[in-house]
Amino acid sequence: MGEVVAAMAGVHAPQLLQSFPGEDETQLDASRDALRELGGILDETRPDALLIIGSDHLETFSLDLVPTFTLYTGPRAEGEFGGEPFSRPVHTGLATALVEGLIERGFDMAYSQRAELGHAFATPFRFVLGDRPIPVVPLLVNVYLPPLTTPRRCEALGRAIAEVVAGRDERVAVLASGGMSHYPGTPKYPEPEFGFDRWILDRIEAGDLDPLLDLTPEQLDEVGEGELLAWFVLFGAMGRRRPGRVLSYQPIWHHGHGVVVWDTETEAMEAAR
């Protein structure tokens, strides 16, 4: 029987991939190091596939078509950022099974074999996956263009993903790529809601996720937390709720960088003893 063997979330800011003036490299290095720690969890859990829940930043989608949830089912996950191309093998069997299984469970999934992926995937490919030969399954969630889906719908999708995985043979790690507070392309860019970030992380460390899932898309947008919709899919996919561990939080002047891992149920039980 298949299972979700790892659950983790981490920032995917462009500044982690390229050099930009005015950035604090000490803070950026702390975020990079924490993402690399997530790679160590892949070494410990040895998954057969890595499901990466990310977002599109208009690399593929536009106002011509804005799907809410899209699975990538092509043979390789490809794209480029900052002139640097990337290409990773896709676990097409799992990706196709997820499309079929989620539609059977009432989710009108979109899928693509040609999506151009951006830094939401380039960042975890470089710092989390590294040179590990683990096939990936990219899942894109619309987090920017209204109307947005709700946190509860994202959690429900995650639960359905876990059901599909349980009916197969693969051990699957799940990574939510994105967050935390930031306002790209707006006058509020230098004014992230760091206090709201810390409230979110406090709830995660306490295993108290309902206050987060009760937020509306409008509330998330107001505090620059739209990318947490990807995290909410993870909340459902990891099964029984348990406290998360914050590996790093960096209040970059324009972006809250968070990296979090949830221990497996066995590890959580041992830690509680």
mmCIF file of C-alpha atoms in Angstrom:
data_model
loop_
_atom_site.group_PDB
_atom_site.id
_atom_site.type_symbol
_atom_site.label_atom_id
_atom_site.label_comp_id
_atom_site.label_asym_id
_atom_site.label_seq_id
_atom_site.Cartn_x
_atom_site.Cartn_y
_atom_site.Cartn_z
ATOM 1 C CA MET A 1 0.000 0.000 0.000
ATOM 2 C CA GLY A 2 1.262 3.459 -0.883
ATOM 3 C CA GLU A 3 1.725 6.216 1.687
ATOM 4 C CA VAL A 4 2.796 9.791 2.173
ATOM 5 C CA VAL A 5 6.174 9.460 3.890
ATOM 6 C CA ALA A 6 7.223 13.107 4.202
ATOM 7 C CA ALA A 7 5.453 16.464 4.447
ATOM 8 C CA MET A 8 7.306 19.745 4.136
ATOM 9 C CA ALA A 9 6.924 23.331 2.937
ATOM 10 C CA GLY A 10 9.394 25.972 1.869
ATOM 11 C CA VAL A 11 9.893 29.339 0.241
ATOM 12 C CA HIS A 12 10.666 29.616 -3.481
ATOM 13 C CA ALA A 13 11.719 33.278 -3.773
ATOM 14 C CA PRO A 14 13.655 34.264 -6.941
ATOM 15 C CA GLN A 15 16.364 35.818 -4.773
ATOM 16 C CA LEU A 16 17.403 32.311 -3.740
ATOM 17 C CA LEU A 17 18.298 31.506 -7.346
ATOM 18 C CA GLN A 18 19.767 34.777 -8.564
ATOM 19 C CA SER A 19 21.733 37.675 -7.121
ATOM 20 C CA PHE A 20 19.776 40.899 -6.649
ATOM 21 C CA PRO A 21 21.096 44.185 -5.211
ATOM 22 C CA GLY A 22 19.985 45.184 -1.743
ATOM 23 C CA GLU A 23 19.493 41.662 -0.394
ATOM 24 C CA ASP A 24 20.911 40.272 2.861
ATOM 25 C CA GLU A 25 22.846 37.205 1.750
ATOM 26 C CA THR A 26 23.068 35.925 5.328
ATOM 27 C CA GLN A 27 19.284 35.662 5.466
ATOM 28 C CA LEU A 28 19.108 34.124 2.002
ATOM 29 C CA ASP A 29 21.763 31.554 2.915
ATOM 30 C CA ALA A 30 19.722 30.596 5.983
ATOM 31 C CA SER A 31 16.727 29.916 3.747
ATOM 32 C CA ARG A 32 18.842 27.944 1.277
ATOM 33 C CA ASP A 33 20.354 25.860 4.082
ATOM 34 C CA ALA A 34 16.904 25.076 5.489
ATOM 35 C CA LEU A 35 15.693 23.950 2.068
ATOM 36 C CA ARG A 36 18.726 21.688 1.827
ATOM 37 C CA GLU A 37 17.686 20.193 5.176
ATOM 38 C CA LEU A 38 14.453 19.170 3.473
ATOM 39 C CA GLY A 39 16.619 17.324 0.976
ATOM 40 C CA GLY A 40 18.068 15.382 3.883
ATOM 41 C CA ILE A 41 14.550 14.264 4.744
ATOM 42 C CA LEU A 42 14.295 12.784 1.269
ATOM 43 C CA ASP A 43 17.437 10.787 2.053
ATOM 44 C CA GLU A 44 15.859 9.523 5.280
ATOM 45 C CA THR A 45 12.462 8.618 3.839
ATOM 46 C CA ARG A 46 13.605 7.377 0.391
ATOM 47 C CA PRO A 47 10.379 8.191 -1.489
ATOM 48 C CA ASP A 48 9.547 6.794 -4.913
ATOM 49 C CA ALA A 49 8.211 10.186 -6.009
ATOM 50 C CA LEU A 50 8.154 13.806 -4.865
ATOM 51 C CA LEU A 51 4.846 15.638 -5.298
ATOM 52 C CA ILE A 52 5.613 19.362 -5.482
ATOM 53 C CA ILE A 53 2.656 21.692 -4.958
ATOM 54 C CA GLY A 54 3.500 25.051 -6.470
ATOM 55 C CA SER A 55 2.032 27.923 -8.418
ATOM 56 C CA ASP A 56 2.169 29.478 -11.844
ATOM 57 C CA HIS A 57 3.599 32.986 -12.156
ATOM 58 C CA LEU A 58 2.260 33.454 -15.702
ATOM 59 C CA GLU A 59 4.913 31.138 -17.144
ATOM 60 C CA THR A 60 2.159 28.922 -18.608
ATOM 61 C CA PHE A 61 -1.260 30.318 -17.770
ATOM 62 C CA SER A 62 -2.759 33.724 -18.498
ATOM 63 C CA LEU A 63 -6.170 35.336 -18.642
ATOM 64 C CA ASP A 64 -6.814 33.088 -21.642
ATOM 65 C CA LEU A 65 -7.080 30.163 -19.214
ATOM 66 C CA VAL A 66 -6.827 30.082 -15.408
ATOM 67 C CA PRO A 67 -7.326 26.545 -14.032
ATOM 68 C CA THR A 68 -7.644 26.143 -10.285
ATOM 69 C CA PHE A 69 -5.720 22.853 -9.964
ATOM 70 C CA THR A 70 -3.423 21.455 -12.655
ATOM 71 C CA LEU A 71 -1.346 18.277 -12.608
ATOM 72 C CA TYR A 72 1.648 17.989 -14.904
ATOM 73 C CA THR A 73 1.647 14.606 -16.645
ATOM 74 C CA GLY A 74 4.348 14.990 -19.294
ATOM 75 C CA PRO A 75 7.506 12.865 -19.233
ATOM 76 C CA ARG A 76 9.781 15.641 -17.918
ATOM 77 C CA ALA A 77 9.144 18.723 -15.783
ATOM 78 C CA GLU A 78 10.894 21.495 -17.665
ATOM 79 C CA GLY A 79 11.307 25.237 -17.617
ATOM 80 C CA GLU A 80 13.871 27.919 -16.982
ATOM 81 C CA PHE A 81 14.513 30.768 -14.615
ATOM 82 C CA GLY A 82 17.022 33.552 -15.033
ATOM 83 C CA GLY A 83 18.245 31.980 -18.241
ATOM 84 C CA GLU A 84 19.021 28.668 -16.534
ATOM 85 C CA PRO A 85 16.982 25.730 -17.859
ATOM 86 C CA PHE A 86 15.965 22.736 -15.758
ATOM 87 C CA SER A 87 14.523 19.323 -16.555
ATOM 88 C CA ARG A 88 13.465 16.563 -14.174
ATOM 89 C CA PRO A 89 11.838 13.180 -14.834
ATOM 90 C CA VAL A 90 8.152 12.943 -13.972
ATOM 91 C CA HIS A 91 6.526 9.918 -12.333
ATOM 92 C CA THR A 92 3.943 9.746 -15.097
ATOM 93 C CA GLY A 93 2.194 6.685 -13.668
ATOM 94 C CA LEU A 94 1.472 8.453 -10.389
ATOM 95 C CA ALA A 95 0.615 11.732 -12.110
ATOM 96 C CA THR A 96 -1.918 10.045 -14.392
ATOM 97 C CA ALA A 97 -3.394 8.059 -11.503
ATOM 98 C CA LEU A 98 -3.839 11.272 -9.534
ATOM 99 C CA VAL A 99 -5.699 12.936 -12.402
ATOM 100 C CA GLU A 100 -8.012 9.965 -12.783
ATOM 101 C CA GLY A 101 -8.467 9.347 -9.056
ATOM 102 C CA LEU A 102 -9.136 12.977 -8.205
ATOM 103 C CA ILE A 103 -11.721 13.331 -10.951
ATOM 104 C CA GLU A 104 -13.421 10.187 -9.613
ATOM 105 C CA ARG A 105 -13.504 11.902 -6.208
ATOM 106 C CA GLY A 106 -15.247 14.999 -7.512
ATOM 107 C CA PHE A 107 -12.335 17.325 -8.348
ATOM 108 C CA ASP A 108 -12.425 18.775 -11.859
ATOM 109 C CA MET A 109 -8.686 18.565 -12.418
ATOM 110 C CA ALA A 110 -6.863 20.132 -15.316
ATOM 111 C CA TYR A 111 -3.718 18.474 -16.616
ATOM 112 C CA SER A 112 -0.907 19.456 -18.933
ATOM 113 C CA GLN A 113 1.906 17.694 -20.743
ATOM 114 C CA ARG A 114 3.559 20.927 -21.872
ATOM 115 C CA ALA A 115 3.361 23.384 -18.988
ATOM 116 C CA GLU A 116 6.343 25.712 -18.667
ATOM 117 C CA LEU A 117 7.378 25.651 -15.016
ATOM 118 C CA GLY A 118 8.954 28.591 -13.234
ATOM 119 C CA HIS A 119 10.797 29.392 -10.020
ATOM 120 C CA ALA A 120 8.122 27.755 -7.850
ATOM 121 C CA PHE A 121 9.656 24.512 -9.090
ATOM 122 C CA ALA A 122 13.186 25.605 -10.014
ATOM 123 C CA THR A 123 13.892 26.491 -6.365
ATOM 124 C CA PRO A 124 12.975 23.123 -4.794
ATOM 125 C CA PHE A 125 14.575 21.310 -7.728
ATOM 126 C CA ARG A 126 17.887 23.003 -6.950
ATOM 127 C CA PHE A 127 17.936 23.145 -3.163
ATOM 128 C CA VAL A 128 15.663 20.304 -2.024
ATOM 129 C CA LEU A 129 15.885 17.683 -4.740
ATOM 130 C CA GLY A 130 19.438 18.461 -5.807
ATOM 131 C CA ASP A 131 20.973 15.611 -7.784
ATOM 132 C CA ARG A 132 18.739 12.937 -6.236
ATOM 133 C CA PRO A 133 17.197 10.770 -8.975
ATOM 134 C CA ILE A 134 13.667 10.987 -7.543
ATOM 135 C CA PRO A 135 10.919 11.518 -10.141
ATOM 136 C CA VAL A 136 8.556 14.390 -9.480
ATOM 137 C CA VAL A 137 4.868 15.166 -9.920
ATOM 138 C CA PRO A 138 4.208 18.923 -10.226
ATOM 139 C CA LEU A 139 0.816 20.194 -9.049
ATOM 140 C CA LEU A 140 -0.016 23.827 -9.801
ATOM 141 C CA VAL A 141 -2.541 25.736 -7.686
ATOM 142 C CA ASN A 142 -3.912 29.095 -8.779
ATOM 143 C CA VAL A 143 -2.983 31.394 -5.899
ATOM 144 C CA TYR A 144 -3.070 34.822 -7.566
ATOM 145 C CA LEU A 145 -5.862 35.346 -10.096
ATOM 146 C CA PRO A 146 -9.380 35.586 -8.617
ATOM 147 C CA PRO A 147 -11.691 33.911 -8.075
ATOM 148 C CA LEU A 148 -9.462 31.809 -5.816
ATOM 149 C CA THR A 149 -10.318 28.487 -4.280
ATOM 150 C CA THR A 150 -10.686 28.227 -0.500
ATOM 151 C CA PRO A 151 -8.301 26.802 2.091
ATOM 152 C CA ARG A 152 -10.832 24.093 2.959
ATOM 153 C CA ARG A 153 -11.113 23.041 -0.683
ATOM 154 C CA CYS A 154 -7.324 22.808 -0.841
ATOM 155 C CA GLU A 155 -7.268 20.649 2.276
ATOM 156 C CA ALA A 156 -9.967 18.411 0.783
ATOM 157 C CA LEU A 157 -7.879 18.024 -2.367
ATOM 158 C CA GLY A 158 -4.920 16.981 -0.232
ATOM 159 C CA ARG A 159 -7.010 14.350 1.541
ATOM 160 C CA ALA A 160 -8.131 12.980 -1.810
ATOM 161 C CA ILE A 161 -4.500 12.882 -2.981
ATOM 162 C CA ALA A 162 -3.615 10.797 0.077
ATOM 163 C CA GLU A 163 -6.475 8.405 -0.739
ATOM 164 C CA VAL A 164 -5.205 7.909 -4.287
ATOM 165 C CA VAL A 165 -1.643 7.360 -3.035
ATOM 166 C CA ALA A 166 -2.893 4.825 -0.467
ATOM 167 C CA GLY A 167 -4.406 2.767 -3.271
ATOM 168 C CA ARG A 168 -1.075 2.483 -5.065
ATOM 169 C CA ASP A 169 2.391 1.166 -4.255
ATOM 170 C CA GLU A 170 4.501 4.330 -4.147
ATOM 171 C CA ARG A 171 6.021 6.004 -1.111
ATOM 172 C CA VAL A 172 5.435 9.692 -1.803
ATOM 173 C CA ALA A 173 7.020 12.792 -0.295
ATOM 174 C CA VAL A 174 4.974 15.987 -0.526
ATOM 175 C CA LEU A 175 6.466 19.472 -0.683
ATOM 176 C CA ALA A 176 4.463 22.710 -0.728
ATOM 177 C CA SER A 177 6.485 25.381 -2.537
ATOM 178 C CA GLY A 178 5.730 29.007 -1.699
ATOM 179 C CA GLY A 179 4.970 31.575 0.980
ATOM 180 C CA MET A 180 5.070 33.407 3.186
ATOM 181 C CA SER A 181 3.833 37.043 3.235
ATOM 182 C CA HIS A 182 4.798 39.115 0.201
ATOM 183 C CA TYR A 183 3.184 41.449 -2.308
ATOM 184 C CA PRO A 184 4.890 40.968 -5.691
ATOM 185 C CA GLY A 185 4.296 43.710 -8.228
ATOM 186 C CA THR A 186 2.382 46.008 -5.863
ATOM 187 C CA PRO A 187 3.112 49.195 -3.872
ATOM 188 C CA LYS A 188 3.026 47.068 -0.693
ATOM 189 C CA TYR A 189 6.105 45.110 -1.812
ATOM 190 C CA PRO A 190 8.336 46.472 1.018
ATOM 191 C CA GLU A 191 5.657 45.921 3.674
ATOM 192 C CA PRO A 192 5.192 42.169 4.333
ATOM 193 C CA GLU A 193 3.011 41.103 7.247
ATOM 194 C CA PHE A 194 5.741 39.518 9.370
ATOM 195 C CA GLY A 195 3.472 39.440 12.408
ATOM 196 C CA PHE A 196 0.911 37.399 10.502
ATOM 197 C CA ASP A 197 3.666 35.031 9.369
ATOM 198 C CA ARG A 198 4.615 34.417 12.971
ATOM 199 C CA TRP A 199 0.986 33.827 13.946
ATOM 200 C CA ILE A 200 0.754 31.211 11.184
ATOM 201 C CA LEU A 201 3.942 29.506 12.327
ATOM 202 C CA ASP A 202 2.727 29.511 15.931
ATOM 203 C CA ARG A 203 -0.463 27.728 14.827
ATOM 204 C CA ILE A 204 1.571 25.214 12.815
ATOM 205 C CA GLU A 205 3.923 24.480 15.707
ATOM 206 C CA ALA A 206 0.900 23.908 17.938
ATOM 207 C CA GLY A 207 -0.780 21.635 15.382
ATOM 208 C CA ASP A 208 -3.735 24.042 15.446
ATOM 209 C CA LEU A 209 -4.566 24.303 11.746
ATOM 210 C CA ASP A 210 -8.278 25.140 11.802
ATOM 211 C CA PRO A 211 -7.763 28.904 12.284
ATOM 212 C CA LEU A 212 -5.637 28.878 9.112
ATOM 213 C CA LEU A 213 -8.099 26.798 7.131
ATOM 214 C CA ASP A 214 -10.947 29.094 8.180
ATOM 215 C CA LEU A 215 -9.316 32.097 6.474
ATOM 216 C CA THR A 216 -10.982 33.368 3.319
ATOM 217 C CA PRO A 217 -9.136 33.971 0.034
ATOM 218 C CA GLU A 218 -9.750 37.690 0.542
ATOM 219 C CA GLN A 219 -8.127 37.599 3.978
ATOM 220 C CA LEU A 220 -5.135 35.711 2.615
ATOM 221 C CA ASP A 221 -4.728 38.267 -0.163
ATOM 222 C CA GLU A 222 -4.915 41.150 2.296
ATOM 223 C CA VAL A 223 -1.904 39.855 4.252
ATOM 224 C CA GLY A 224 0.060 38.636 1.220
ATOM 225 C CA GLU A 225 -0.395 34.951 2.057
ATOM 226 C CA GLY A 226 -2.028 33.638 -1.124
ATOM 227 C CA GLU A 227 0.715 31.080 -1.760
ATOM 228 C CA LEU A 228 -0.270 29.307 1.449
ATOM 229 C CA LEU A 229 -3.052 27.691 -0.573
ATOM 230 C CA ALA A 230 -0.330 25.256 -1.642
ATOM 231 C CA TRP A 231 0.453 24.586 2.035
ATOM 232 C CA PHE A 232 -3.221 23.839 2.700
ATOM 233 C CA VAL A 233 -3.189 21.062 0.083
ATOM 234 C CA LEU A 234 -0.241 19.635 2.016
ATOM 235 C CA PHE A 235 -2.217 19.835 5.272
ATOM 236 C CA GLY A 236 -4.773 17.451 3.807
ATOM 237 C CA ALA A 237 -2.256 15.154 2.142
ATOM 238 C CA MET A 238 -0.229 14.505 5.291
ATOM 239 C CA GLY A 239 -3.175 12.808 7.008
ATOM 240 C CA ARG A 240 -3.527 13.102 10.765
ATOM 241 C CA ARG A 241 -2.721 16.593 11.953
ATOM 242 C CA ARG A 242 0.420 17.001 13.993
ATOM 243 C CA PRO A 243 2.686 19.888 14.968
ATOM 244 C CA GLY A 244 5.158 21.171 12.434
ATOM 245 C CA ARG A 245 8.799 22.102 13.046
ATOM 246 C CA VAL A 246 10.012 25.457 11.772
ATOM 247 C CA LEU A 247 13.482 24.935 10.337
ATOM 248 C CA SER A 248 13.916 28.590 9.423
ATOM 249 C CA TYR A 249 12.019 31.857 9.286
ATOM 250 C CA GLN A 250 13.715 34.854 7.725
ATOM 251 C CA PRO A 251 11.973 38.257 7.621
ATOM 252 C CA ILE A 252 13.480 39.471 4.338
ATOM 253 C CA TRP A 253 12.619 43.152 3.779
ATOM 254 C CA HIS A 254 10.072 42.253 1.102
ATOM 255 C CA HIS A 255 9.169 38.631 1.837
ATOM 256 C CA GLY A 256 8.745 36.307 4.795
ATOM 257 C CA HIS A 257 10.769 33.141 4.134
ATOM 258 C CA GLY A 258 9.439 30.086 5.950
ATOM 259 C CA VAL A 259 10.666 26.478 5.845
ATOM 260 C CA VAL A 260 8.694 23.879 7.802
ATOM 261 C CA VAL A 261 8.667 20.099 8.153
ATOM 262 C CA TRP A 262 6.116 17.790 9.718
ATOM 263 C CA ASP A 263 7.550 14.693 11.369
ATOM 264 C CA THR A 264 6.070 11.343 10.451
ATOM 265 C CA GLU A 265 3.434 9.983 12.811
ATOM 266 C CA THR A 266 5.977 7.575 14.327
ATOM 267 C CA GLU A 267 8.495 10.369 14.935
ATOM 268 C CA ALA A 268 5.817 12.577 16.458
ATOM 269 C CA MET A 269 4.775 9.819 18.854
ATOM 270 C CA GLU A 270 8.387 9.181 19.893
ATOM 271 C CA ALA A 271 8.971 12.901 20.478
ATOM 272 C CA ALA A 272 5.903 13.059 22.724
ATOM 273 C CA ARG A 273 7.177 10.314 25.032
#
